[in-house]
Amino acid sequence: MNAMAEESFYVGYNFHPCYEINNVSKTLTRTSTTVCVLLYIILGLLSVVTVCGNLLVIISIIYFKQLHTMSNYLIISLGVADLLVGIVVFPLSMSFSLSSCLYYRNVFCKIRDSFDVILSTTSIFNLCCISVDRYYAVCKPLIYRTKINVHVVGIMILMSWSLSILVAIGFVIADLNQEKCKENCFYDVVIEKILPPVFSFYLPVIIILYIYLRIFFIAQKQARSIQNTIKSVATVNNMERKATKTLAIVLGAFLMCWLPFFLCFSLQLLGGVSVPVYETLNWLTLFNSMLNPFIYAFFYHWFRSAFKIIISRKIFQMDCSNFDLV
């Protein structure tokens, strides 16, 4: 760790809710403050909500036959990634963010980073695949079933998870090499600081933005076509508002959670970033895994119907798998 980075960590711990640092001996002392306890409770509740929300999505799609569609298979993959974020990354990040792990970089920290990179990147790649599916469903409905089938969806899911694992492996190897490197570390810095955000975020987000903008413009064109046909301004305005609202929710939530962190990650090359800022933005990205069930599932009425049946435990009282989810 260079002097600037070390100083950044020390400064961060001067404001750490669960630790105090002795500036003379550079040692950390555990403190059980009210803020620290509240943070554990809040982050624990976020983990529970993330797990429960994504479990509802996964169970709904697996149990109800009406939800056995290509689009929902992609949502299952997204749900599994976000579920594992709630089960694995949330607890590890709680130990990481609220412990001395930020100062003492041990094996535990590297394990946490690996799971974080794999699952978060998989979640982003799944969102990218869902945008491709939505493009064909909305803009090319006549060829949708031929383009998006079980084989294609299987390849999408496999690639999302495989590429995420490769990105994580490259990130960890570069991190280990940089620790051993003393002078010429340029290539390791590039692999660790530049390539991961490019492949994990910037490239997928460009694809997602491009696809959703295409969907939006085509939806507007279709709305104007309907207006010319049936002369119903109210219908057209309603369709445009619905399309705009859907895209605003999807893109707004995604960019709100992910863009600040990756901008901060990229700015690390220009200088040190304080610990509290970096960890807060990292938690914001994990928050997206809690939002995804609401955005991609709660938005549709058939998922809401499925959730009500599951929560009311009717699936344990009768066979509801063939219910018409209206």
mmCIF file of C-alpha atoms in Angstrom:
data_model
loop_
_atom_site.group_PDB
_atom_site.id
_atom_site.type_symbol
_atom_site.label_atom_id
_atom_site.label_comp_id
_atom_site.label_asym_id
_atom_site.label_seq_id
_atom_site.Cartn_x
_atom_site.Cartn_y
_atom_site.Cartn_z
ATOM 1 C CA MET A 1 0.000 0.000 0.000
ATOM 2 C CA ASN A 2 1.516 3.358 -1.009
ATOM 3 C CA ALA A 3 1.664 6.361 1.307
ATOM 4 C CA MET A 4 -1.322 8.134 -0.254
ATOM 5 C CA ALA A 5 -3.531 5.071 -0.068
ATOM 6 C CA GLU A 6 -2.407 4.340 3.487
ATOM 7 C CA GLU A 7 -3.183 7.897 4.531
ATOM 8 C CA SER A 8 -6.594 7.590 2.861
ATOM 9 C CA PHE A 9 -7.370 4.504 4.931
ATOM 10 C CA TYR A 10 -6.268 6.215 8.138
ATOM 11 C CA VAL A 11 -8.449 9.219 7.377
ATOM 12 C CA GLY A 12 -11.363 6.895 6.694
ATOM 13 C CA TYR A 13 -10.976 5.213 10.048
ATOM 14 C CA ASN A 14 -11.036 8.516 11.863
ATOM 15 C CA PHE A 15 -14.723 8.509 10.894
ATOM 16 C CA HIS A 16 -15.318 4.761 11.131
ATOM 17 C CA PRO A 17 -18.507 3.919 13.112
ATOM 18 C CA CYS A 18 -17.116 0.716 14.650
ATOM 19 C CA TYR A 19 -13.356 1.359 14.997
ATOM 20 C CA GLU A 20 -11.018 4.037 16.252
ATOM 21 C CA ILE A 21 -7.448 4.440 15.066
ATOM 22 C CA ASN A 22 -4.489 5.520 17.141
ATOM 23 C CA ASN A 23 -2.587 7.922 14.862
ATOM 24 C CA VAL A 24 0.631 7.290 16.770
ATOM 25 C CA SER A 25 0.739 3.497 16.955
ATOM 26 C CA LYS A 26 -1.496 2.996 13.869
ATOM 27 C CA THR A 27 -3.562 0.406 15.728
ATOM 28 C CA LEU A 28 -7.322 -0.150 15.561
ATOM 29 C CA THR A 29 -9.616 -0.393 18.571
ATOM 30 C CA ARG A 30 -13.124 -1.860 18.398
ATOM 31 C CA THR A 31 -15.916 0.462 19.595
ATOM 32 C CA SER A 32 -19.594 -0.491 19.974
ATOM 33 C CA THR A 33 -21.225 2.839 19.236
ATOM 34 C CA THR A 34 -24.947 3.400 18.670
ATOM 35 C CA VAL A 35 -24.234 4.232 15.019
ATOM 36 C CA CYS A 36 -22.369 0.946 14.582
ATOM 37 C CA VAL A 37 -25.255 -1.095 16.049
ATOM 38 C CA LEU A 38 -27.819 0.765 13.924
ATOM 39 C CA LEU A 39 -25.767 0.124 10.792
ATOM 40 C CA TYR A 40 -25.672 -3.616 11.507
ATOM 41 C CA ILE A 41 -29.451 -3.641 12.001
ATOM 42 C CA ILE A 42 -30.186 -1.632 8.842
ATOM 43 C CA LEU A 43 -27.797 -3.621 6.658
ATOM 44 C CA GLY A 44 -29.144 -6.868 8.107
ATOM 45 C CA LEU A 45 -32.704 -5.835 7.232
ATOM 46 C CA LEU A 46 -31.594 -4.955 3.686
ATOM 47 C CA SER A 47 -30.112 -8.442 3.381
ATOM 48 C CA VAL A 48 -33.362 -10.073 4.566
ATOM 49 C CA VAL A 49 -35.496 -8.004 2.161
ATOM 50 C CA THR A 50 -33.156 -8.841 -0.725
ATOM 51 C CA VAL A 51 -33.306 -12.569 0.012
ATOM 52 C CA CYS A 52 -37.093 -12.644 0.512
ATOM 53 C CA GLY A 53 -37.845 -10.547 -2.571
ATOM 54 C CA ASN A 54 -35.709 -12.632 -4.898
ATOM 55 C CA LEU A 55 -36.956 -15.897 -3.364
ATOM 56 C CA LEU A 56 -40.510 -14.825 -4.180
ATOM 57 C CA VAL A 57 -39.507 -14.188 -7.793
ATOM 58 C CA ILE A 58 -37.720 -17.530 -8.174
ATOM 59 C CA ILE A 59 -40.459 -19.596 -6.501
ATOM 60 C CA SER A 60 -43.173 -17.858 -8.527
ATOM 61 C CA ILE A 61 -41.539 -18.587 -11.869
ATOM 62 C CA ILE A 62 -40.705 -22.195 -10.984
ATOM 63 C CA TYR A 63 -44.114 -23.031 -9.471
ATOM 64 C CA PHE A 64 -46.651 -21.268 -11.719
ATOM 65 C CA LYS A 65 -46.797 -22.715 -15.246
ATOM 66 C CA GLN A 66 -48.110 -19.448 -16.653
ATOM 67 C CA LEU A 67 -44.761 -17.863 -15.809
ATOM 68 C CA HIS A 68 -42.722 -20.472 -17.718
ATOM 69 C CA THR A 69 -41.586 -18.086 -20.461
ATOM 70 C CA MET A 70 -38.220 -17.237 -22.006
ATOM 71 C CA SER A 71 -38.249 -13.768 -20.442
ATOM 72 C CA ASN A 72 -38.861 -15.191 -16.988
ATOM 73 C CA TYR A 73 -36.037 -17.720 -17.315
ATOM 74 C CA LEU A 74 -33.699 -14.734 -17.655
ATOM 75 C CA ILE A 75 -35.370 -13.146 -14.642
ATOM 76 C CA ILE A 76 -34.723 -16.382 -12.691
ATOM 77 C CA SER A 77 -31.023 -16.097 -13.509
ATOM 78 C CA LEU A 78 -31.097 -12.475 -12.340
ATOM 79 C CA GLY A 79 -33.015 -13.528 -9.231
ATOM 80 C CA VAL A 80 -30.475 -16.238 -8.376
ATOM 81 C CA ALA A 81 -27.589 -13.767 -8.723
ATOM 82 C CA ASP A 82 -29.375 -11.191 -6.569
ATOM 83 C CA LEU A 83 -30.406 -13.882 -4.055
ATOM 84 C CA LEU A 84 -26.771 -14.915 -3.638
ATOM 85 C CA VAL A 85 -25.871 -11.244 -3.211
ATOM 86 C CA GLY A 86 -28.291 -11.133 -0.285
ATOM 87 C CA ILE A 87 -27.075 -14.441 1.196
ATOM 88 C CA VAL A 88 -23.327 -14.170 0.589
ATOM 89 C CA VAL A 89 -22.205 -10.657 -0.386
ATOM 90 C CA PHE A 90 -24.380 -8.733 2.082
ATOM 91 C CA PRO A 91 -23.078 -10.591 5.196
ATOM 92 C CA LEU A 92 -19.489 -10.527 3.921
ATOM 93 C CA SER A 93 -19.777 -6.832 3.107
ATOM 94 C CA MET A 94 -21.206 -6.148 6.565
ATOM 95 C CA SER A 95 -18.129 -7.788 8.085
ATOM 96 C CA PHE A 96 -15.918 -5.975 5.590
ATOM 97 C CA SER A 97 -17.416 -2.491 5.861
ATOM 98 C CA LEU A 98 -17.883 -2.562 9.614
ATOM 99 C CA SER A 99 -14.641 -4.307 10.566
ATOM 100 C CA SER A 100 -10.908 -3.753 10.341
ATOM 101 C CA CYS A 101 -10.767 -5.617 7.039
ATOM 102 C CA LEU A 102 -10.459 -2.323 5.201
ATOM 103 C CA TYR A 103 -7.080 -1.857 6.856
ATOM 104 C CA TYR A 104 -5.779 -5.427 7.148
ATOM 105 C CA ARG A 105 -6.057 -6.926 3.635
ATOM 106 C CA ASN A 106 -6.232 -10.657 4.353
ATOM 107 C CA VAL A 107 -7.669 -13.729 2.585
ATOM 108 C CA PHE A 108 -11.165 -12.971 3.883
ATOM 109 C CA CYS A 109 -11.129 -9.628 2.087
ATOM 110 C CA LYS A 110 -10.132 -11.243 -1.210
ATOM 111 C CA ILE A 111 -12.891 -13.862 -0.878
ATOM 112 C CA ARG A 112 -15.408 -11.086 -0.299
ATOM 113 C CA ASP A 113 -14.131 -9.156 -3.329
ATOM 114 C CA SER A 114 -14.358 -12.270 -5.524
ATOM 115 C CA PHE A 115 -17.990 -13.022 -4.603
ATOM 116 C CA ASP A 116 -18.873 -9.352 -4.942
ATOM 117 C CA VAL A 117 -17.373 -9.084 -8.441
ATOM 118 C CA ILE A 118 -18.853 -12.387 -9.684
ATOM 119 C CA LEU A 119 -22.412 -11.861 -8.459
ATOM 120 C CA SER A 120 -22.625 -8.129 -9.143
ATOM 121 C CA THR A 121 -21.225 -8.561 -12.657
ATOM 122 C CA THR A 122 -23.590 -11.481 -13.295
ATOM 123 C CA SER A 123 -26.485 -9.302 -12.201
ATOM 124 C CA ILE A 124 -25.447 -6.576 -14.668
ATOM 125 C CA PHE A 125 -24.979 -9.081 -17.517
ATOM 126 C CA ASN A 126 -28.417 -10.544 -16.794
ATOM 127 C CA LEU A 127 -29.937 -7.070 -16.988
ATOM 128 C CA CYS A 128 -28.229 -6.697 -20.351
ATOM 129 C CA CYS A 129 -29.723 -10.003 -21.575
ATOM 130 C CA ILE A 130 -33.174 -8.961 -20.340
ATOM 131 C CA SER A 131 -32.910 -5.747 -22.351
ATOM 132 C CA VAL A 132 -32.145 -7.802 -25.490
ATOM 133 C CA ASP A 133 -35.165 -10.008 -24.773
ATOM 134 C CA ARG A 134 -37.391 -6.943 -24.279
ATOM 135 C CA TYR A 135 -36.163 -5.471 -27.564
ATOM 136 C CA TYR A 136 -37.273 -8.496 -29.582
ATOM 137 C CA ALA A 137 -40.522 -8.825 -27.609
ATOM 138 C CA VAL A 138 -41.545 -5.181 -28.122
ATOM 139 C CA CYS A 139 -39.921 -4.224 -31.414
ATOM 140 C CA LYS A 140 -39.866 -7.525 -33.337
ATOM 141 C CA PRO A 141 -42.789 -9.569 -31.953
ATOM 142 C CA LEU A 142 -43.296 -11.581 -35.149
ATOM 143 C CA ILE A 143 -39.822 -13.152 -34.992
ATOM 144 C CA TYR A 144 -39.494 -13.143 -31.189
ATOM 145 C CA ARG A 145 -40.174 -16.878 -30.731
ATOM 146 C CA THR A 146 -37.619 -17.841 -33.374
ATOM 147 C CA LYS A 147 -34.893 -15.518 -32.078
ATOM 148 C CA ILE A 148 -35.411 -15.968 -28.337
ATOM 149 C CA ASN A 149 -35.811 -19.687 -27.594
ATOM 150 C CA VAL A 150 -34.642 -22.111 -24.891
ATOM 151 C CA HIS A 151 -31.277 -22.648 -26.613
ATOM 152 C CA VAL A 152 -30.560 -18.901 -26.961
ATOM 153 C CA VAL A 153 -31.677 -18.131 -23.402
ATOM 154 C CA GLY A 154 -29.495 -20.964 -22.078
ATOM 155 C CA ILE A 155 -26.479 -19.517 -23.904
ATOM 156 C CA MET A 156 -27.243 -16.030 -22.518
ATOM 157 C CA ILE A 157 -27.411 -17.326 -18.951
ATOM 158 C CA LEU A 158 -24.263 -19.458 -19.337
ATOM 159 C CA MET A 159 -22.304 -16.560 -20.831
ATOM 160 C CA SER A 160 -23.475 -14.159 -18.100
ATOM 161 C CA TRP A 161 -22.144 -16.395 -15.329
ATOM 162 C CA SER A 162 -18.997 -17.570 -17.174
ATOM 163 C CA LEU A 163 -17.849 -14.087 -18.175
ATOM 164 C CA SER A 164 -18.442 -12.838 -14.629
ATOM 165 C CA ILE A 165 -16.245 -15.590 -13.200
ATOM 166 C CA LEU A 166 -13.497 -14.777 -15.732
ATOM 167 C CA VAL A 167 -13.647 -11.076 -14.846
ATOM 168 C CA ALA A 168 -13.380 -11.927 -11.128
ATOM 169 C CA ILE A 169 -10.432 -14.287 -11.696
ATOM 170 C CA GLY A 170 -8.600 -11.616 -13.703
ATOM 171 C CA PHE A 171 -9.323 -9.030 -10.999
ATOM 172 C CA VAL A 172 -7.987 -11.254 -8.182
ATOM 173 C CA ILE A 173 -4.854 -12.307 -10.118
ATOM 174 C CA ALA A 174 -4.075 -8.668 -10.959
ATOM 175 C CA ASP A 175 -4.563 -7.711 -7.295
ATOM 176 C CA LEU A 176 -2.170 -10.439 -6.134
ATOM 177 C CA ASN A 177 0.432 -9.494 -8.765
ATOM 178 C CA GLN A 178 0.197 -5.822 -7.817
ATOM 179 C CA GLU A 179 0.966 -6.665 -4.178
ATOM 180 C CA LYS A 180 4.159 -8.455 -5.277
ATOM 181 C CA CYS A 181 5.060 -5.798 -7.818
ATOM 182 C CA LYS A 182 7.398 -3.065 -6.591
ATOM 183 C CA GLU A 183 8.294 -0.943 -9.630
ATOM 184 C CA ASN A 184 6.698 -1.562 -13.051
ATOM 185 C CA CYS A 185 3.065 -2.382 -12.199
ATOM 186 C CA PHE A 186 1.425 -0.679 -15.182
ATOM 187 C CA TYR A 187 -0.174 -3.792 -16.709
ATOM 188 C CA ASP A 188 -1.459 -5.053 -13.354
ATOM 189 C CA VAL A 189 -2.995 -1.650 -12.647
ATOM 190 C CA VAL A 190 -4.672 -1.666 -16.065
ATOM 191 C CA ILE A 191 -6.100 -5.160 -15.503
ATOM 192 C CA GLU A 192 -7.290 -4.372 -11.974
ATOM 193 C CA LYS A 193 -8.485 -0.762 -12.293
ATOM 194 C CA ILE A 194 -9.487 -0.286 -15.954
ATOM 195 C CA LEU A 195 -10.595 -3.560 -17.553
ATOM 196 C CA PRO A 196 -13.044 -4.699 -14.801
ATOM 197 C CA PRO A 197 -15.192 -1.533 -14.895
ATOM 198 C CA VAL A 198 -15.110 -1.483 -18.698
ATOM 199 C CA PHE A 199 -16.319 -5.086 -19.102
ATOM 200 C CA SER A 200 -18.419 -5.226 -15.922
ATOM 201 C CA PHE A 201 -20.235 -1.922 -16.279
ATOM 202 C CA TYR A 202 -19.441 0.596 -19.018
ATOM 203 C CA LEU A 203 -19.833 -1.769 -21.977
ATOM 204 C CA PRO A 204 -23.034 -3.457 -20.658
ATOM 205 C CA VAL A 205 -24.568 -0.097 -19.712
ATOM 206 C CA ILE A 206 -23.905 1.288 -23.199
ATOM 207 C CA ILE A 207 -25.668 -1.753 -24.656
ATOM 208 C CA ILE A 208 -28.595 -1.424 -22.222
ATOM 209 C CA LEU A 209 -28.983 2.305 -22.881
ATOM 210 C CA TYR A 210 -28.863 1.809 -26.637
ATOM 211 C CA ILE A 211 -31.442 -0.997 -26.571
ATOM 212 C CA TYR A 212 -33.892 0.764 -24.263
ATOM 213 C CA LEU A 213 -33.626 3.973 -26.258
ATOM 214 C CA ARG A 214 -34.420 1.966 -29.396
ATOM 215 C CA ILE A 215 -37.428 0.462 -27.614
ATOM 216 C CA PHE A 216 -38.575 3.918 -26.511
ATOM 217 C CA PHE A 217 -38.333 5.465 -29.975
ATOM 218 C CA ILE A 218 -40.045 2.494 -31.635
ATOM 219 C CA ALA A 219 -42.807 2.617 -29.001
ATOM 220 C CA GLN A 220 -43.322 6.290 -29.806
ATOM 221 C CA LYS A 221 -43.470 5.478 -33.521
ATOM 222 C CA GLN A 222 -46.028 2.731 -32.880
ATOM 223 C CA ALA A 223 -48.065 5.126 -30.734
ATOM 224 C CA ARG A 224 -48.148 7.716 -33.522
ATOM 225 C CA SER A 225 -49.169 5.001 -35.960
ATOM 226 C CA ILE A 226 -52.094 4.063 -33.715
ATOM 227 C CA GLN A 227 -53.017 7.735 -33.465
ATOM 228 C CA ASN A 228 -53.174 8.000 -37.238
ATOM 229 C CA THR A 229 -55.315 4.882 -37.404
ATOM 230 C CA ILE A 230 -57.866 5.313 -34.631
ATOM 231 C CA LYS A 231 -57.462 9.055 -33.924
ATOM 232 C CA SER A 232 -57.368 8.413 -30.189
ATOM 233 C CA VAL A 233 -55.112 10.976 -28.554
ATOM 234 C CA ALA A 234 -55.885 9.688 -25.046
ATOM 235 C CA THR A 235 -54.798 6.159 -25.968
ATOM 236 C CA VAL A 236 -51.570 7.397 -27.534
ATOM 237 C CA ASN A 237 -50.700 9.629 -24.599
ATOM 238 C CA ASN A 238 -51.348 6.759 -22.199
ATOM 239 C CA MET A 239 -49.082 4.403 -24.178
ATOM 240 C CA GLU A 240 -46.296 6.986 -24.359
ATOM 241 C CA ARG A 241 -46.543 7.737 -20.651
ATOM 242 C CA LYS A 242 -46.416 4.032 -19.796
ATOM 243 C CA ALA A 243 -43.392 3.417 -22.045
ATOM 244 C CA THR A 244 -41.610 6.471 -20.661
ATOM 245 C CA LYS A 245 -42.371 5.499 -17.055
ATOM 246 C CA THR A 246 -41.151 1.925 -17.521
ATOM 247 C CA LEU A 247 -37.863 2.957 -19.141
ATOM 248 C CA ALA A 248 -37.315 5.736 -16.601
ATOM 249 C CA ILE A 249 -37.720 3.289 -13.696
ATOM 250 C CA VAL A 250 -35.452 0.644 -15.246
ATOM 251 C CA LEU A 251 -32.656 2.964 -16.377
ATOM 252 C CA GLY A 252 -32.965 5.391 -13.459
ATOM 253 C CA ALA A 253 -32.662 2.727 -10.746
ATOM 254 C CA PHE A 254 -29.841 0.932 -12.541
ATOM 255 C CA LEU A 255 -27.754 4.062 -13.146
ATOM 256 C CA MET A 256 -28.527 5.497 -9.705
ATOM 257 C CA CYS A 257 -27.113 2.403 -8.019
ATOM 258 C CA TRP A 258 -24.159 1.595 -10.258
ATOM 259 C CA LEU A 259 -22.829 4.754 -11.931
ATOM 260 C CA PRO A 260 -21.539 6.554 -8.773
ATOM 261 C CA PHE A 261 -19.529 3.507 -7.666
ATOM 262 C CA PHE A 262 -17.827 2.914 -11.011
ATOM 263 C CA LEU A 263 -17.064 6.607 -11.431
ATOM 264 C CA CYS A 264 -15.468 6.506 -7.970
ATOM 265 C CA PHE A 265 -13.631 3.288 -8.885
ATOM 266 C CA SER A 266 -12.263 4.952 -12.031
ATOM 267 C CA LEU A 267 -11.223 8.085 -10.123
ATOM 268 C CA GLN A 268 -8.988 5.953 -7.892
ATOM 269 C CA LEU A 269 -6.391 6.132 -10.655
ATOM 270 C CA LEU A 270 -6.161 9.892 -10.115
ATOM 271 C CA GLY A 271 -5.792 9.730 -6.343
ATOM 272 C CA GLY A 272 -6.973 8.183 -3.112
ATOM 273 C CA VAL A 273 -10.694 7.854 -2.359
ATOM 274 C CA SER A 274 -11.782 7.968 1.272
ATOM 275 C CA VAL A 275 -12.985 4.727 2.839
ATOM 276 C CA PRO A 276 -16.466 5.960 3.884
ATOM 277 C CA VAL A 277 -17.239 7.258 0.377
ATOM 278 C CA TYR A 278 -16.028 4.105 -1.352
ATOM 279 C CA GLU A 279 -17.905 1.729 0.965
ATOM 280 C CA THR A 280 -21.107 3.789 0.874
ATOM 281 C CA LEU A 281 -21.131 3.683 -2.915
ATOM 282 C CA ASN A 282 -20.406 -0.047 -2.841
ATOM 283 C CA TRP A 283 -23.478 -0.568 -0.647
ATOM 284 C CA LEU A 284 -25.497 1.474 -3.126
ATOM 285 C CA THR A 285 -24.640 -1.068 -5.847
ATOM 286 C CA LEU A 286 -25.775 -3.929 -3.611
ATOM 287 C CA PHE A 287 -29.019 -2.054 -3.007
ATOM 288 C CA ASN A 288 -29.822 -2.632 -6.690
ATOM 289 C CA SER A 289 -30.116 -6.369 -5.979
ATOM 290 C CA MET A 290 -32.926 -5.535 -3.564
ATOM 291 C CA LEU A 291 -34.635 -3.238 -6.081
ATOM 292 C CA ASN A 292 -34.550 -5.673 -9.011
ATOM 293 C CA PRO A 293 -37.472 -7.850 -7.788
ATOM 294 C CA PHE A 294 -39.597 -4.715 -7.482
ATOM 295 C CA ILE A 295 -38.573 -3.386 -10.885
ATOM 296 C CA TYR A 296 -38.651 -6.573 -12.949
ATOM 297 C CA ALA A 297 -41.341 -8.515 -11.099
ATOM 298 C CA PHE A 298 -43.558 -6.380 -8.871
ATOM 299 C CA PHE A 299 -44.171 -4.144 -11.904
ATOM 300 C CA TYR A 300 -46.229 -6.925 -13.573
ATOM 301 C CA HIS A 301 -49.672 -7.840 -12.213
ATOM 302 C CA TRP A 302 -49.215 -11.606 -12.689
ATOM 303 C CA PHE A 303 -46.185 -11.564 -10.412
ATOM 304 C CA ARG A 304 -48.123 -9.616 -7.813
ATOM 305 C CA SER A 305 -50.877 -12.251 -7.969
ATOM 306 C CA ALA A 306 -48.279 -15.021 -7.595
ATOM 307 C CA PHE A 307 -46.712 -13.309 -4.584
ATOM 308 C CA LYS A 308 -50.091 -12.974 -2.867
ATOM 309 C CA ILE A 309 -50.789 -16.697 -3.345
ATOM 310 C CA ILE A 310 -47.350 -17.667 -1.995
ATOM 311 C CA ILE A 311 -47.458 -15.289 0.976
ATOM 312 C CA SER A 312 -50.970 -16.488 1.885
ATOM 313 C CA ARG A 313 -49.584 -20.076 1.814
ATOM 314 C CA LYS A 314 -52.310 -21.287 -0.559
ATOM 315 C CA ILE A 315 -49.709 -23.306 -2.465
ATOM 316 C CA PHE A 316 -49.446 -25.577 0.601
ATOM 317 C CA GLN A 317 -53.212 -26.064 0.751
ATOM 318 C CA MET A 318 -54.005 -26.814 -2.905
ATOM 319 C CA ASP A 319 -52.423 -27.173 -6.347
ATOM 320 C CA CYS A 320 -52.187 -23.603 -7.619
ATOM 321 C CA SER A 321 -49.642 -24.189 -10.384
ATOM 322 C CA ASN A 322 -52.264 -23.849 -13.155
ATOM 323 C CA PHE A 323 -53.953 -20.759 -11.704
ATOM 324 C CA ASP A 324 -54.685 -17.914 -14.096
ATOM 325 C CA LEU A 325 -52.622 -15.064 -12.684
ATOM 326 C CA VAL A 326 -54.707 -12.030 -13.600
#
